[in-house]
């Protein structure tokens, strides 16, 4: 059920990100884009609450089946996300940045699909596995790596503003530390995905060439 949830969740986040400012023009509400630290958090909190439920479920599952599913990076990712999302849920702060982070989950269905292929013993050279791997690499890069400059430019732009100071040390620390932790992990995973994708593609090309030579 996680993949459909991630697809629905990220679509909702994209709608909030693209449409909220237009919908709230003239209403007097604080739009997230122009008030990224203290904008209207209601829709974002719903998405974050759903996401946190799945994060907690993942942690429980990994703990129960550590010998099979255990991954320290995975646990660090979930704990860092929950640490920051806790402030979004309890205090309604940082809605723009929380929504921005949730959009990165658009890559998760491809990661889950790779696991299903492995569980079903699909060979890595299978066309579906290769196609999913390429799509995963492209989407992961677009939603987690390529957006970093835009994201951190907004983060830096808030430094020293009254809204930033009103967050308090606790929320500021959770926000910045979780961002650094998550993006270090994303960079490591991007490297691993790229390396794996390259190996699969080169192996796939070699096998295709050998098959063509045999047919000739």
CSV table of N, CA, C and O in Angstrom, one decimal, residues 40-147:
chain,number,residue,atom,x,y,z
A,40,UNK,N,0.1,29.1,6.2
A,40,UNK,CA,-1.1,28.3,6.6
A,40,UNK,C,-0.7,26.8,6.5
A,40,UNK,O,-0.4,26.3,5.4
A,41,UNK,N,-0.7,26.1,7.6
A,41,UNK,CA,-0.2,24.7,7.6
A,41,UNK,C,-1.2,23.6,7.4
A,41,UNK,O,-0.8,22.4,7.4
A,42,UNK,N,-2.5,23.9,7.3
A,42,UNK,CA,-3.5,22.9,7.5
A,42,UNK,C,-3.4,21.7,6.5
A,42,UNK,O,-3.3,20.5,6.9
A,43,UNK,N,-3.3,22.0,5.2
A,43,UNK,CA,-3.2,20.9,4.2
A,43,UNK,C,-1.9,20.2,4.3
A,43,UNK,O,-1.8,19.0,4.2
A,44,UNK,N,-0.8,20.9,4.6
A,44,UNK,CA,0.5,20.3,4.8
A,44,UNK,C,0.5,19.3,6.0
A,44,UNK,O,1.0,18.2,5.9
A,45,UNK,N,-0.1,19.8,7.1
A,45,UNK,CA,-0.2,18.9,8.3
A,45,UNK,C,-0.9,17.6,8.0
A,45,UNK,O,-0.5,16.6,8.5
A,46,UNK,N,-1.9,17.6,7.2
A,46,UNK,CA,-2.6,16.4,6.8
A,46,UNK,C,-1.6,15.4,6.1
A,46,UNK,O,-1.5,14.2,6.4
A,47,UNK,N,-0.9,16.0,5.1
A,47,UNK,CA,0.0,15.1,4.4
A,47,UNK,C,1.2,14.7,5.3
A,47,UNK,O,1.6,13.5,5.2
A,48,UNK,N,1.6,15.5,6.2
A,48,UNK,CA,2.7,15.1,7.1
A,48,UNK,C,2.3,14.1,8.0
A,48,UNK,O,3.0,13.1,8.3
A,49,UNK,N,1.0,14.2,8.5
A,49,UNK,CA,0.5,13.2,9.5
A,49,UNK,C,0.4,11.8,8.8
A,49,UNK,O,0.8,10.8,9.4
A,50,UNK,N,0.0,11.8,7.6
A,50,UNK,CA,-0.1,10.5,6.8
A,50,UNK,C,1.3,9.9,6.6
A,50,UNK,O,1.5,8.8,6.8
A,51,UNK,N,2.2,10.8,6.2
A,51,UNK,CA,3.6,10.4,6.0
A,51,UNK,C,4.2,9.8,7.3
A,51,UNK,O,4.9,8.8,7.2
A,52,UNK,N,4.0,10.5,8.4
A,52,UNK,CA,4.6,10.1,9.6
A,52,UNK,C,4.0,8.7,10.0
A,52,UNK,O,4.8,7.9,10.6
A,53,UNK,N,2.8,8.4,9.7
A,53,UNK,CA,2.2,7.1,10.0
A,53,UNK,C,3.0,6.0,9.3
A,53,UNK,O,3.3,5.0,9.9
A,54,UNK,N,3.3,6.3,8.0
A,54,UNK,CA,4.0,5.3,7.2
A,54,UNK,C,5.5,5.2,7.7
A,54,UNK,O,6.1,4.1,7.7
A,55,UNK,N,6.1,6.3,8.1
A,55,UNK,CA,7.4,6.3,8.6
A,55,UNK,C,7.5,5.4,9.9
A,55,UNK,O,8.5,4.6,10.0
A,56,UNK,N,6.6,5.6,10.8
A,56,UNK,CA,6.6,4.8,12.0
A,56,UNK,C,6.3,3.4,11.7
A,56,UNK,O,7.0,2.5,12.3
A,57,UNK,N,5.4,3.1,10.8
A,57,UNK,CA,5.2,1.7,10.4
A,57,UNK,C,6.4,1.0,9.8
A,57,UNK,O,6.8,-0.1,10.1
A,58,UNK,N,7.1,1.8,9.0
A,58,UNK,CA,8.4,1.3,8.4
A,58,UNK,C,9.4,1.0,9.5
A,58,UNK,O,10.1,-0.1,9.4
A,59,UNK,N,9.5,1.9,10.5
A,59,UNK,CA,10.5,1.6,11.5
A,59,UNK,C,10.2,0.4,12.4
A,59,UNK,O,11.1,-0.4,12.7
A,60,UNK,N,8.9,0.2,12.7
A,60,UNK,CA,8.5,-1.0,13.4
A,60,UNK,C,8.8,-2.2,12.6
A,60,UNK,O,9.3,-3.2,13.1
A,61,UNK,N,8.5,-2.2,11.3
A,61,UNK,CA,8.7,-3.4,10.4
A,61,UNK,C,10.2,-3.7,10.3
A,61,UNK,O,10.6,-4.9,10.4
A,62,UNK,N,11.0,-2.7,10.1
A,62,UNK,CA,12.4,-2.9,10.0
A,62,UNK,C,13.0,-3.5,11.3
A,62,UNK,O,13.9,-4.3,11.3
A,63,UNK,N,12.5,-3.0,12.5
A,63,UNK,CA,13.0,-3.4,13.8
A,63,UNK,C,12.6,-4.9,14.0
A,63,UNK,O,13.4,-5.7,14.5
A,64,UNK,N,11.4,-5.3,13.6
A,64,UNK,CA,10.9,-6.6,13.8
A,64,UNK,C,11.6,-7.6,12.8
A,64,UNK,O,11.8,-8.8,13.2
A,65,UNK,N,12.0,-7.1,11.7
A,65,UNK,CA,12.7,-8.0,10.7
A,65,UNK,C,14.1,-7.5,10.3
A,65,UNK,O,14.4,-7.4,9.1
A,66,UNK,N,14.8,-7.1,11.3
A,66,UNK,CA,16.1,-6.5,11.1
A,66,UNK,C,17.1,-7.4,10.3
A,66,UNK,O,17.8,-6.9,9.5
A,67,UNK,N,17.1,-8.6,10.6
A,67,UNK,CA,18.0,-9.5,9.9
A,67,UNK,C,17.8,-9.6,8.4
A,67,UNK,O,18.7,-9.8,7.6
A,68,UNK,N,16.6,-9.3,8.0
A,68,UNK,CA,16.3,-9.2,6.5
A,68,UNK,C,16.2,-7.8,6.0
A,68,UNK,O,16.7,-7.6,4.9
A,69,UNK,N,15.6,-6.9,6.7
A,69,UNK,CA,15.4,-5.6,6.2
A,69,UNK,C,16.3,-4.5,6.8
A,69,UNK,O,16.3,-3.3,6.3
A,70,UNK,N,17.1,-4.9,7.8
A,70,UNK,CA,17.9,-3.9,8.5
A,70,UNK,C,18.8,-3.0,7.7
A,70,UNK,O,19.5,-3.5,6.8
A,71,UNK,N,18.7,-1.7,7.8
A,71,UNK,CA,19.5,-0.7,7.1
A,71,UNK,C,19.7,0.5,8.0
A,71,UNK,O,18.7,1.2,8.2
A,72,UNK,N,20.9,0.8,8.4
A,72,UNK,CA,21.2,1.9,9.3
A,72,UNK,C,20.8,3.2,8.6
A,72,UNK,O,20.3,4.2,9.2
A,73,UNK,N,21.1,3.4,7.3
A,73,UNK,CA,20.8,4.6,6.6
A,73,UNK,C,19.3,4.8,6.6
A,73,UNK,O,18.8,6.0,6.7
A,74,UNK,N,18.5,3.8,6.3
A,74,UNK,CA,17.1,3.8,6.3
A,74,UNK,C,16.5,4.3,7.6
A,74,UNK,O,15.7,5.2,7.7
A,75,UNK,N,17.0,3.8,8.7
A,75,UNK,CA,16.6,4.2,10.1
A,75,UNK,C,16.9,5.7,10.3
A,75,UNK,O,16.1,6.5,10.8
A,76,UNK,N,18.2,6.1,10.0
A,76,UNK,CA,18.6,7.5,10.1
A,76,UNK,C,17.7,8.4,9.3
A,76,UNK,O,17.3,9.5,9.8
A,77,UNK,N,17.3,8.0,8.1
A,77,UNK,CA,16.4,8.9,7.3
A,77,UNK,C,15.1,9.1,7.9
A,77,UNK,O,14.6,10.2,8.0
A,78,UNK,N,14.5,8.0,8.4
A,78,UNK,CA,13.2,8.1,9.0
A,78,UNK,C,13.2,8.9,10.3
A,78,UNK,O,12.3,9.7,10.6
A,79,UNK,N,14.2,8.7,11.1
A,79,UNK,CA,14.3,9.4,12.4
A,79,UNK,C,14.5,10.9,12.2
A,79,UNK,O,13.9,11.7,12.9
A,80,UNK,N,15.3,11.2,11.2
A,80,UNK,CA,15.5,12.6,10.9
A,80,UNK,C,14.3,13.3,10.4
A,80,UNK,O,13.9,14.4,10.8
A,81,UNK,N,13.5,12.6,9.5
A,81,UNK,CA,12.3,13.1,9.0
A,81,UNK,C,11.2,13.3,10.1
A,81,UNK,O,10.6,14.4,10.2
A,82,UNK,N,11.1,12.3,11.0
A,82,UNK,CA,10.1,12.4,12.1
A,82,UNK,C,10.5,13.5,13.1
A,82,UNK,O,9.6,14.2,13.6
A,83,UNK,N,11.8,13.7,13.3
A,83,UNK,CA,12.2,14.8,14.2
A,83,UNK,C,11.7,16.1,13.7
A,83,UNK,O,11.2,16.9,14.5
A,84,UNK,N,11.9,16.4,12.4
A,84,UNK,CA,11.5,17.7,11.9
A,84,UNK,C,10.0,17.8,11.8
A,84,UNK,O,9.3,18.8,12.1
A,85,UNK,N,9.4,16.7,11.3
A,85,UNK,CA,7.9,16.7,11.1
A,85,UNK,C,7.1,16.9,12.4
A,85,UNK,O,6.0,17.3,12.4
A,86,UNK,N,7.7,16.5,13.5
A,86,UNK,CA,7.1,16.6,14.8
A,86,UNK,C,6.7,18.1,15.0
A,86,UNK,O,5.7,18.4,15.6
A,87,UNK,N,7.6,19.0,14.7
A,87,UNK,CA,7.4,20.4,14.9
A,87,UNK,C,6.3,20.9,13.9
A,87,UNK,O,5.5,21.8,14.3
A,88,UNK,N,6.2,20.4,12.7
A,88,UNK,CA,5.2,20.8,11.8
A,88,UNK,C,3.8,20.4,12.3
A,88,UNK,O,2.9,21.2,12.3
A,89,UNK,N,3.7,19.2,12.9
A,89,UNK,CA,2.4,18.7,13.4
A,89,UNK,C,2.0,19.4,14.7
A,89,UNK,O,0.9,19.7,14.9
A,90,UNK,N,3.0,19.6,15.6
A,90,UNK,CA,2.6,20.1,16.9
A,90,UNK,C,2.5,21.6,17.0
A,90,UNK,O,1.7,22.2,17.7
A,91,UNK,N,3.3,22.3,16.1
A,91,UNK,CA,3.4,23.8,16.2
A,91,UNK,C,2.9,24.5,14.9
A,91,UNK,O,2.7,25.7,14.9
A,92,UNK,N,2.8,23.7,13.9
A,92,UNK,CA,2.3,24.3,12.6
A,92,UNK,C,3.3,25.1,11.9
A,92,UNK,O,2.9,26.0,11.1
A,93,UNK,N,4.6,25.0,12.2
A,93,UNK,CA,5.6,25.8,11.6
A,93,UNK,C,6.3,25.1,10.4
A,93,UNK,O,6.1,23.9,10.2
A,94,UNK,N,7.0,25.9,9.6
A,94,UNK,CA,7.8,25.4,8.4
A,94,UNK,C,6.9,24.6,7.4
A,94,UNK,O,7.4,23.6,6.9
A,95,UNK,N,5.7,25.1,7.1
A,95,UNK,CA,4.9,24.3,6.2
A,95,UNK,C,5.4,24.2,4.8
A,95,UNK,O,5.3,23.2,4.1
A,96,UNK,N,6.0,25.3,4.3
A,96,UNK,CA,6.6,25.3,2.9
A,96,UNK,C,7.7,24.3,2.8
A,96,UNK,O,7.7,23.5,1.8
A,97,UNK,N,8.6,24.3,3.8
A,97,UNK,CA,9.7,23.4,3.7
A,97,UNK,C,9.3,21.9,3.9
A,97,UNK,O,9.9,21.0,3.3
A,98,UNK,N,8.3,21.7,4.8
A,98,UNK,CA,7.8,20.3,5.0
A,98,UNK,C,7.2,19.8,3.7
A,98,UNK,O,7.4,18.7,3.3
A,99,UNK,N,6.4,20.7,3.0
A,99,UNK,CA,5.7,20.3,1.8
A,99,UNK,C,6.8,20.0,0.7
A,99,UNK,O,6.7,19.0,-0.1
A,100,UNK,N,7.8,20.9,0.6
A,100,UNK,CA,8.9,20.7,-0.3
A,100,UNK,C,9.5,19.3,-0.1
A,100,UNK,O,9.8,18.6,-1.1
A,101,UNK,N,9.8,19.0,1.1
A,101,UNK,CA,10.4,17.7,1.4
A,101,UNK,C,9.6,16.5,1.0
A,101,UNK,O,10.1,15.5,0.6
A,102,UNK,N,8.3,16.6,1.3
A,102,UNK,CA,7.4,15.5,0.9
A,102,UNK,C,7.3,15.2,-0.6
A,102,UNK,O,7.1,14.1,-1.0
A,103,UNK,N,7.6,16.2,-1.4
A,103,UNK,CA,7.5,16.0,-2.8
A,103,UNK,C,8.6,15.0,-3.2
A,103,UNK,O,8.5,14.3,-4.2
A,104,UNK,N,9.7,15.0,-2.5
A,104,UNK,CA,10.8,14.1,-2.8
A,104,UNK,C,10.4,12.6,-2.8
A,104,UNK,O,11.1,11.7,-3.3
A,105,UNK,N,9.3,12.3,-2.1
A,105,UNK,CA,8.8,10.9,-2.0
A,105,UNK,C,8.3,10.4,-3.3
A,105,UNK,O,7.9,9.2,-3.4
A,106,UNK,N,8.3,11.2,-4.3
A,106,UNK,CA,7.8,10.8,-5.7
A,106,UNK,C,8.7,9.7,-6.2
A,106,UNK,O,8.3,8.9,-7.0
A,107,UNK,N,10.0,9.6,-5.7
A,107,UNK,CA,10.9,8.5,-6.2
A,107,UNK,C,10.6,7.2,-5.4
A,107,UNK,O,11.1,6.2,-5.9
A,108,UNK,N,9.9,7.2,-4.3
A,108,UNK,CA,9.8,6.0,-3.5
A,108,UNK,C,9.1,4.8,-4.2
A,108,UNK,O,9.5,3.7,-4.1
A,109,UNK,N,8.0,5.1,-5.0
A,109,UNK,CA,7.4,3.9,-5.7
A,109,UNK,C,8.3,3.2,-6.6
A,109,UNK,O,8.2,1.9,-6.7
A,110,UNK,N,9.3,3.8,-7.2
A,110,UNK,CA,10.3,3.1,-8.1
A,110,UNK,C,11.2,2.3,-7.2
A,110,UNK,O,11.6,1.2,-7.6
A,111,UNK,N,11.6,2.8,-6.0
A,111,UNK,CA,12.4,2.1,-5.1
A,111,UNK,C,11.7,0.8,-4.6
A,111,UNK,O,12.3,-0.3,-4.6
A,112,UNK,N,10.4,1.0,-4.3
A,112,UNK,CA,9.6,-0.2,-3.8
A,112,UNK,C,9.5,-1.2,-5.0
A,112,UNK,O,9.6,-2.4,-4.7
A,113,UNK,N,9.3,-0.7,-6.2
A,113,UNK,CA,9.2,-1.6,-7.3
A,113,UNK,C,10.4,-2.5,-7.5
A,113,UNK,O,10.4,-3.6,-7.9
A,114,UNK,N,11.6,-1.8,-7.3
A,114,UNK,CA,12.8,-2.6,-7.4
A,114,UNK,C,12.9,-3.7,-6.4
A,114,UNK,O,13.3,-4.8,-6.7
A,115,UNK,N,12.4,-3.4,-5.2
A,115,UNK,CA,12.4,-4.5,-4.2
A,115,UNK,C,11.5,-5.6,-4.6
A,115,UNK,O,11.8,-6.8,-4.4
A,116,UNK,N,10.3,-5.3,-5.2
A,116,UNK,CA,9.4,-6.3,-5.6
A,116,UNK,C,10.1,-7.2,-6.7
A,116,UNK,O,9.9,-8.4,-6.7
A,117,UNK,N,10.8,-6.6,-7.6
A,117,UNK,CA,11.4,-7.3,-8.7
A,117,UNK,C,12.5,-8.3,-8.1
A,117,UNK,O,12.6,-9.4,-8.5
A,118,UNK,N,13.2,-7.8,-7.1
A,118,UNK,CA,14.2,-8.6,-6.4
A,118,UNK,C,13.5,-9.8,-5.7
A,118,UNK,O,14.0,-10.9,-5.7
A,119,UNK,N,12.4,-9.5,-5.0
A,119,UNK,CA,11.7,-10.5,-4.2
A,119,UNK,C,11.1,-11.6,-5.2
A,119,UNK,O,11.1,-12.8,-4.8
A,120,UNK,N,10.8,-11.2,-6.4
A,120,UNK,CA,10.2,-12.1,-7.4
A,120,UNK,C,11.3,-12.8,-8.2
A,120,UNK,O,11.0,-13.5,-9.2
A,121,UNK,N,12.6,-12.5,-7.9
A,121,UNK,CA,13.8,-13.1,-8.6
A,121,UNK,C,13.8,-12.7,-10.0
A,121,UNK,O,14.3,-13.6,-10.9
A,122,UNK,N,13.4,-11.5,-10.4
A,122,UNK,CA,13.6,-11.1,-11.7
A,122,UNK,C,15.1,-10.8,-12.0
A,122,UNK,O,15.8,-10.2,-11.1
A,123,UNK,N,15.6,-11.3,-13.1
A,123,UNK,CA,17.1,-11.0,-13.4
A,123,UNK,C,17.3,-9.5,-13.6
A,123,UNK,O,16.4,-8.8,-14.1
A,124,UNK,N,18.4,-9.0,-13.2
A,124,UNK,CA,18.7,-7.6,-13.4
A,124,UNK,C,18.7,-7.1,-14.8
A,124,UNK,O,18.6,-5.9,-15.1
A,125,UNK,N,18.9,-8.0,-15.7
A,125,UNK,CA,18.9,-7.7,-17.2
A,125,UNK,C,17.5,-7.7,-17.8
A,125,UNK,O,17.4,-7.3,-19.0
A,126,UNK,N,16.5,-8.0,-17.0
A,126,UNK,CA,15.1,-8.0,-17.5
A,126,UNK,C,14.7,-6.6,-17.9
A,126,UNK,O,15.1,-5.6,-17.2
A,127,UNK,N,14.0,-6.5,-19.0
A,127,UNK,CA,13.7,-5.2,-19.6
A,127,UNK,C,12.9,-4.3,-18.5
A,127,UNK,O,13.2,-3.1,-18.4
A,128,UNK,N,12.0,-4.9,-17.8
A,128,UNK,CA,11.2,-4.2,-16.8
A,128,UNK,C,12.1,-3.7,-15.7
A,128,UNK,O,11.9,-2.6,-15.2
A,129,UNK,N,13.0,-4.5,-15.3
A,129,UNK,CA,13.9,-4.1,-14.2
A,129,UNK,C,14.8,-3.0,-14.6
A,129,UNK,O,15.0,-2.0,-13.9
A,130,UNK,N,15.3,-3.0,-15.9
A,130,UNK,CA,16.2,-2.0,-16.4
A,130,UNK,C,15.4,-0.7,-16.5
A,130,UNK,O,15.9,0.4,-16.2
A,131,UNK,N,14.2,-0.8,-17.1
A,131,UNK,CA,13.3,0.4,-17.3
A,131,UNK,C,13.0,1.1,-15.9
A,131,UNK,O,13.1,2.3,-15.8
A,132,UNK,N,12.7,0.3,-14.9
A,132,UNK,CA,12.4,0.8,-13.6
A,132,UNK,C,13.6,1.4,-13.0
A,132,UNK,O,13.5,2.5,-12.3
A,133,UNK,N,14.8,0.8,-13.2
A,133,UNK,CA,16.0,1.3,-12.6
A,133,UNK,C,16.4,2.7,-13.2
A,133,UNK,O,16.8,3.6,-12.5
A,134,UNK,N,16.2,2.8,-14.5
A,134,UNK,CA,16.5,4.1,-15.2
A,134,UNK,C,15.5,5.2,-14.7
A,134,UNK,O,15.9,6.3,-14.4
A,135,UNK,N,14.2,4.8,-14.6
A,135,UNK,CA,13.2,5.8,-14.1
A,135,UNK,C,13.5,6.2,-12.7
A,135,UNK,O,13.4,7.4,-12.4
A,136,UNK,N,13.9,5.2,-11.9
A,136,UNK,CA,14.2,5.5,-10.5
A,136,UNK,C,15.4,6.5,-10.4
A,136,UNK,O,15.3,7.5,-9.6
A,137,UNK,N,16.4,6.3,-11.2
A,137,UNK,CA,17.6,7.1,-11.1
A,137,UNK,C,17.2,8.6,-11.6
A,137,UNK,O,17.6,9.5,-10.9
A,138,UNK,N,16.4,8.7,-12.6
A,138,UNK,CA,16.1,10.0,-13.2
A,138,UNK,C,15.2,10.7,-12.2
A,138,UNK,O,15.4,11.9,-11.8
A,139,UNK,N,14.1,10.1,-11.7
A,139,UNK,CA,13.2,10.7,-10.7
A,139,UNK,C,13.9,11.1,-9.4
A,139,UNK,O,13.7,12.1,-8.9
A,140,UNK,N,14.7,10.1,-8.9
A,140,UNK,CA,15.4,10.4,-7.7
A,140,UNK,C,16.3,11.6,-7.8
A,140,UNK,O,16.3,12.5,-6.9
A,141,UNK,N,17.0,11.7,-8.9
A,141,UNK,CA,17.9,12.9,-9.1
A,141,UNK,C,17.0,14.2,-9.2
A,141,UNK,O,17.4,15.2,-8.6
A,142,UNK,N,15.9,14.2,-9.9
A,142,UNK,CA,15.1,15.4,-10.1
A,142,UNK,C,14.5,15.9,-8.8
A,142,UNK,O,14.5,17.1,-8.6
A,143,UNK,N,13.9,15.0,-8.0
A,143,UNK,CA,13.2,15.4,-6.8
A,143,UNK,C,14.0,15.5,-5.5
A,143,UNK,O,13.6,16.0,-4.5
A,144,UNK,N,15.2,14.9,-5.6
A,144,UNK,CA,16.0,14.9,-4.3
A,144,UNK,C,17.4,15.6,-4.5
A,144,UNK,O,17.9,16.2,-3.5
A,145,UNK,N,17.9,15.6,-5.6
A,145,UNK,CA,19.3,16.2,-5.8
A,145,UNK,C,19.2,17.5,-6.6
A,145,UNK,O,19.7,18.6,-6.1
A,146,UNK,N,18.5,17.6,-7.7
A,146,UNK,CA,18.5,18.8,-8.5
A,146,UNK,C,17.8,19.9,-7.8
A,146,UNK,O,18.1,21.1,-8.1
A,147,UNK,N,16.9,19.7,-6.9
A,147,UNK,CA,16.2,20.7,-6.2
A,147,UNK,C,16.9,21.3,-5.0
A,147,UNK,O,16.5,22.3,-4.5
